[in-house]
Amino acid sequence: MSRFLFPRWSNALLPFVLVVGAIAPLYMTLLVAYGFSPKTLDGQYQPEQPVPYSHALHAGKLGLDCRYCHSTVENAAHAAVPPTQTCMNCHTQIHKDSPKLEKVRESYATGMPIEWIKVHKLGDYAYFNHAAHVTRGVSCVECHGRVDQMEVVHRAQPLAMGWCLDCHRNAVDHVRPPEEVFNLSKPTDSWTKDQRLELIKRYDLHPNDNCSTCHR
Amino acid sequence: MFKIPRIIVYVLMIGGCIALIPPLVFARMRATPSPNRPIHIFWDMDFQPKFKAQAPNPLFADGRAMRPPVQGSVARGESYVDTHMFEGVVDGQWATALPTSMKLDQATLERGQQRFNIYCSACHGYSGYGDGAVNQRAMELVSNVNGPVNGTQWVAAKSLHDETTRHQPMGQLFNTITHGIRNMAGYGAQISVTDRWAIAAYVKALQFSQDAGSSGAKVAGAAN
């Protein structure tokens, strides 16, 4: 039985093997941290919706207020996606034979809901409340991006716990006067830091990071 | 010094290149919208056997977990005995004032203005002349040179300062908002009762303000 011997040239590889051996764990750690982060796994989810409804057209060009359709957003935890009736306020007349609106007409006639696909979804163990944010001066744009420029809605933020906490611990960079919440085109830094500090004081904002705030 | 065989050098170089691929894939995933996310690696308790608002439930024929109220059900705090509040009618006539539970003050009118700008200005315009963005676009679609686009039919949103509309009592405006009128859809489902009254009050104030010189301007002044 002949013994296996490493060939002579493998000595030249030794330093290389050591370097790779040192880098590999680092590489794997960074890869997992980067690749398994919610920013990668959830980032920019953009499902294809059953009706080619465009926020860029309705909320942007036609200037409809978010509350015209998402009418519960100021009063409830859930921001309701509008019922077919809301579309039909206009579309019984406007583009009334358009093939793009086929599903909307069908839903209106049969009473079956249009099956919009939910874009933003937290784990079922987390609690989120729209009214608590929107009425206290956190604009839709902070969490949903420029929806009024999106043809198809996608996630602009990762919706991870770390992201919620980044803002809860540093809310002063993200608040604006409550009457400007629905004005997505105005960036938050159009108010100076002092003005925003003033708002935090005036409305007594203390977003907290107790676990029971969001896990109840 | 012995030479490292070519093949080993190639394998190592290719291996190094392959190691670059996952970071690039992840970087791309972050940067581009896609219909295939989110990916759940650990499911934790992400999907619990419970229904959240507007979630689907396959047990019902219409697939809604939130059950629509049975026809004729009355919401808590609502009553149909108070015809003034819920129908805008007092003794068979359109009401000319707000229901007694509401006050005609600055706060009510400001609330009315805000709600008017959300729900009505799209068609009727911010000052009520019927020049809202939706109305303008709809008129363009109707008067397209090759015929109305996709069968659009549109009756111009009425100016609220018309002779016929200007003198309508508040109760009639409330009724129009709730149930709609002719080609205008009703907003009863979208706007709460008190907000509908606030809008009606604001529309009256708007009408008086655009009706300079009439005795109405004084009434609006008094309302403030």
GROMACS .gro file of N, CA and C in nm, chain B residues 65-143:
model
  237
  281ALA      N    1  -6.295   3.781   0.522
  281ALA     CA    2  -6.297   3.746   0.664
  281ALA      C    3  -6.381   3.848   0.741
  282MET      N    4  -6.379   3.976   0.696
  282MET     CA    5  -6.462   4.077   0.760
  282MET      C    6  -6.602   4.067   0.701
  283ARG      N    7  -6.701   4.030   0.782
  283ARG     CA    8  -6.835   4.011   0.728
  283ARG      C    9  -6.906   4.144   0.708
  284PRO      N   10  -6.962   4.166   0.589
  284PRO     CA   11  -7.039   4.290   0.569
  284PRO      C   12  -7.162   4.287   0.661
  285PRO      N   13  -7.202   4.402   0.717
  285PRO     CA   14  -7.317   4.403   0.807
  285PRO      C   15  -7.444   4.360   0.733
  286VAL      N   16  -7.532   4.294   0.804
  286VAL     CA   17  -7.660   4.253   0.747
  286VAL      C   18  -7.738   4.377   0.711
  287GLN      N   19  -7.810   4.370   0.600
  287GLN     CA   20  -7.888   4.486   0.557
  287GLN      C   21  -7.981   4.533   0.667
  288GLY      N   22  -7.982   4.663   0.688
  288GLY     CA   23  -8.072   4.718   0.786
  288GLY      C   24  -8.016   4.724   0.926
  289SER      N   25  -7.891   4.676   0.946
  289SER     CA   26  -7.836   4.684   1.081
  289SER      C   27  -7.800   4.829   1.113
  290VAL      N   28  -7.812   4.862   1.239
  290VAL     CA   29  -7.789   4.999   1.284
  290VAL      C   30  -7.661   5.001   1.367
  291ALA      N   31  -7.567   5.087   1.329
  291ALA     CA   32  -7.440   5.090   1.402
  291ALA      C   33  -7.460   5.149   1.540
  292ARG      N   34  -7.371   5.112   1.632
  292ARG     CA   35  -7.381   5.166   1.767
  292ARG      C   36  -7.370   5.318   1.762
  293GLY      N   37  -7.454   5.384   1.836
  293GLY     CA   38  -7.449   5.530   1.838
  293GLY      C   39  -7.529   5.594   1.725
  294GLU      N   40  -7.578   5.512   1.632
  294GLU     CA   41  -7.661   5.567   1.526
  294GLU      C   42  -7.806   5.536   1.555
  295SER      N   43  -7.894   5.621   1.505
  295SER     CA   44  -8.036   5.590   1.520
  295SER      C   45  -8.106   5.657   1.405
  296TYR      N   46  -8.212   5.596   1.359
  296TYR     CA   47  -8.283   5.657   1.248
  296TYR      C   48  -8.402   5.736   1.296
  297VAL      N   49  -8.415   5.748   1.430
  297VAL     CA   50  -8.525   5.827   1.484
  297VAL      C   51  -8.494   5.976   1.466
  298ASP      N   52  -8.365   6.008   1.479
  298ASP     CA   53  -8.324   6.148   1.465
  298ASP      C   54  -8.311   6.181   1.316
  299THR      N   55  -8.423   6.219   1.254
  299THR     CA   56  -8.418   6.243   1.109
  299THR      C   57  -8.333   6.365   1.075
  300HIS      N   58  -8.322   6.459   1.167
  300HIS     CA   59  -8.240   6.576   1.140
  300HIS      C   60  -8.094   6.533   1.120
  301MET      N   61  -8.044   6.457   1.215
  301MET     CA   62  -7.904   6.414   1.211
  301MET      C   63  -7.876   6.322   1.094
  302PHE      N   64  -7.963   6.225   1.068
  302PHE     CA   65  -7.928   6.121   0.972
  302PHE      C   66  -7.988   6.139   0.834
  303GLU      N   67  -8.089   6.225   0.821
  303GLU     CA   68  -8.147   6.246   0.688
  303GLU      C   69  -8.150   6.392   0.648
  304GLY      N   70  -8.123   6.481   0.740
  304GLY     CA   71  -8.125   6.623   0.708
  304GLY      C   72  -8.265   6.678   0.692
  305VAL      N   73  -8.364   6.609   0.753
  305VAL     CA   74  -8.503   6.650   0.737
  305VAL      C   75  -8.562   6.686   0.873
  306VAL      N   76  -8.628   6.802   0.880
  306VAL     CA   77  -8.699   6.840   1.002
  306VAL      C   78  -8.844   6.865   0.966
  307ASP      N   79  -8.934   6.794   1.024
  307ASP     CA   80  -9.078   6.810   0.996
  307ASP      C   81  -9.107   6.806   0.846
  308GLY      N   82  -9.047   6.715   0.775
  308GLY     CA   83  -9.076   6.702   0.633
  308GLY      C   84  -9.010   6.807   0.545
  309GLN      N   85  -8.934   6.899   0.604
  309GLN     CA   86  -8.865   7.002   0.526
  309GLN      C   87  -8.714   6.982   0.540
  310TRP      N   88  -8.633   7.027   0.440
  310TRP     CA   89  -8.488   7.022   0.454
  310TRP      C   90  -8.447   7.106   0.574
  311ALA      N   91  -8.359   7.051   0.655
  311ALA     CA   92  -8.310   7.126   0.771
  311ALA      C   93  -8.230   7.246   0.724
  312THR      N   94  -8.239   7.356   0.796
  312THR     CA   95  -8.162   7.474   0.757
  312THR      C   96  -8.048   7.501   0.854
  313ALA      N   97  -8.030   7.416   0.951
  313ALA     CA   98  -7.922   7.437   1.048
  313ALA      C   99  -7.858   7.303   1.081
  314LEU      N  100  -7.745   7.309   1.151
  314LEU     CA  101  -7.679   7.186   1.195
  314LEU      C  102  -7.766   7.115   1.299
  315PRO      N  103  -7.750   6.982   1.312
  315PRO     CA  104  -7.821   6.913   1.420
  315PRO      C  105  -7.781   6.972   1.554
  316THR      N  106  -7.869   6.960   1.652
  316THR     CA  107  -7.846   7.028   1.779
  316THR      C  108  -7.720   6.980   1.850
  317SER      N  109  -7.676   6.857   1.819
  317SER     CA  110  -7.557   6.808   1.890
  317SER      C  111  -7.428   6.870   1.835
  318MET      N  112  -7.437   6.945   1.725
  318MET     CA  113  -7.316   7.006   1.670
  318MET      C  114  -7.322   7.157   1.683
  319LYS      N  115  -7.205   7.218   1.697
  319LYS     CA  116  -7.200   7.365   1.708
  319LYS      C  117  -7.145   7.423   1.579
  320LEU      N  118  -7.205   7.534   1.534
  320LEU     CA  119  -7.152   7.601   1.416
  320LEU      C  120  -7.043   7.697   1.462
  321ASP      N  121  -6.920   7.651   1.463
  321ASP     CA  122  -6.812   7.739   1.506
  321ASP      C  123  -6.692   7.723   1.414
  322GLN      N  124  -6.587   7.794   1.444
  322GLN     CA  125  -6.466   7.791   1.362
  322GLN      C  126  -6.416   7.648   1.342
  323ALA      N  127  -6.415   7.568   1.451
  323ALA     CA  128  -6.360   7.433   1.443
  323ALA      C  129  -6.440   7.348   1.344
  324THR      N  130  -6.573   7.358   1.350
  324THR     CA  131  -6.656   7.281   1.258
  324THR      C  132  -6.629   7.321   1.113
  325LEU      N  133  -6.621   7.453   1.089
  325LEU     CA  134  -6.599   7.498   0.951
  325LEU      C  135  -6.461   7.456   0.902
  326GLU      N  136  -6.361   7.459   0.990
  326GLU     CA  137  -6.228   7.418   0.948
  326GLU      C  138  -6.224   7.269   0.916
  327ARG      N  139  -6.291   7.191   1.000
  327ARG     CA  140  -6.304   7.047   0.973
  327ARG      C  141  -6.374   7.027   0.839
  328GLY      N  142  -6.481   7.103   0.818
  328GLY     CA  143  -6.556   7.094   0.692
  328GLY      C  144  -6.469   7.127   0.573
  329GLN      N  145  -6.388   7.231   0.586
  329GLN     CA  146  -6.300   7.270   0.476
  329GLN      C  147  -6.201   7.159   0.445
  330GLN      N  148  -6.142   7.102   0.551
  330GLN     CA  149  -6.043   6.996   0.531
  330GLN      C  150  -6.107   6.877   0.460
  331ARG      N  151  -6.225   6.836   0.506
  331ARG     CA  152  -6.293   6.720   0.446
  331ARG      C  153  -6.338   6.752   0.304
  332PHE      N  154  -6.386   6.876   0.280
  332PHE     CA  155  -6.425   6.916   0.145
  332PHE      C  156  -6.305   6.903   0.052
  333ASN      N  157  -6.188   6.950   0.097
  333ASN     CA  158  -6.069   6.943   0.012
  333ASN      C  159  -6.029   6.799  -0.018
  334ILE      N  160  -6.056   6.707   0.076
  334ILE     CA  161  -6.022   6.567   0.051
  334ILE      C  162  -6.121   6.504  -0.048
  335TYR      N  163  -6.249   6.518  -0.018
  335TYR     CA  164  -6.349   6.437  -0.089
  335TYR      C  165  -6.415   6.507  -0.207
  336CYS      N  166  -6.425   6.638  -0.205
  336CYS     CA  167  -6.506   6.706  -0.305
  336CYS      C  168  -6.422   6.782  -0.406
  337SER      N  169  -6.306   6.834  -0.364
  337SER     CA  170  -6.233   6.926  -0.451
  337SER      C  171  -6.183   6.858  -0.578
  338ALA      N  172  -6.167   6.723  -0.575
  338ALA     CA  173  -6.121   6.654  -0.695
  338ALA      C  174  -6.212   6.687  -0.813
  339CYS      N  175  -6.342   6.697  -0.790
  339CYS     CA  176  -6.434   6.729  -0.899
  339CYS      C  177  -6.478   6.874  -0.893
  340HIS      N  178  -6.520   6.921  -0.776
  340HIS     CA  179  -6.581   7.054  -0.768
  340HIS      C  180  -6.478   7.166  -0.756
  341GLY      N  181  -6.350   7.133  -0.738
  341GLY     CA  182  -6.247   7.236  -0.725
  341GLY      C  183  -6.244   7.292  -0.584
  342TYR      N  184  -6.131   7.353  -0.547
  342TYR     CA  185  -6.116   7.400  -0.410
  342TYR      C  186  -6.215   7.511  -0.375
  343SER      N  187  -6.252   7.594  -0.474
  343SER     CA  188  -6.347   7.699  -0.438
  343SER      C  189  -6.488   7.668  -0.487
  344GLY      N  190  -6.508   7.545  -0.536
  344GLY     CA  191  -6.644   7.502  -0.565
  344GLY      C  192  -6.698   7.538  -0.702
  345TYR      N  193  -6.612   7.585  -0.792
  345TYR     CA  194  -6.662   7.625  -0.923
  345TYR      C  195  -6.670   7.510  -1.023
  346GLY      N  196  -6.640   7.390  -0.979
  346GLY     CA  197  -6.649   7.275  -1.069
  346GLY      C  198  -6.525   7.259  -1.154
  347ASP      N  199  -6.410   7.312  -1.108
  347ASP     CA  200  -6.290   7.309  -1.191
  347ASP      C  201  -6.184   7.214  -1.134
  348GLY      N  202  -6.224   7.107  -1.065
  348GLY     CA  203  -6.127   7.013  -1.008
  348GLY      C  204  -6.053   6.935  -1.115
  349ALA      N  205  -5.939   6.876  -1.078
  349ALA     CA  206  -5.853   6.807  -1.174
  349ALA      C  207  -5.924   6.690  -1.240
  350VAL      N  208  -6.003   6.614  -1.164
  350VAL     CA  209  -6.072   6.498  -1.221
  350VAL      C  210  -6.176   6.545  -1.322
  351ASN      N  211  -6.247   6.651  -1.287
  351ASN     CA  212  -6.347   6.704  -1.378
  351ASN      C  213  -6.282   6.750  -1.508
  352GLN      N  214  -6.168   6.819  -1.496
  352GLN     CA  215  -6.101   6.869  -1.617
  352GLN      C  216  -6.055   6.754  -1.705
  353ARG      N  217  -5.995   6.653  -1.643
  353ARG     CA  218  -5.946   6.538  -1.720
  353ARG      C  219  -6.063   6.465  -1.786
  354ALA      N  220  -6.173   6.450  -1.713
  354ALA     CA  221  -6.289   6.380  -1.767
  354ALA      C  222  -6.346   6.456  -1.887
  355MET      N  223  -6.349   6.588  -1.877
  355MET     CA  224  -6.399   6.668  -1.989
  355MET      C  225  -6.310   6.648  -2.112
  356GLU      N  226  -6.177   6.640  -2.090
  356GLU     CA  227  -6.085   6.615  -2.201
  356GLU      C  228  -6.114   6.480  -2.265
  357LEU      N  229  -6.138   6.378  -2.179
  357LEU     CA  230  -6.162   6.243  -2.232
  357LEU      C  231  -6.290   6.241  -2.314
  358VAL      N  232  -6.391   6.315  -2.272
  358VAL     CA  233  -6.518   6.316  -2.344
  358VAL      C  234  -6.503   6.388  -2.478
  359SER      N  235  -6.427   6.499  -2.478
  359SER     CA  236  -6.421   6.580  -2.599
  359SER      C  237  -6.300   6.544  -2.685
   0.00000   0.00000   0.00000
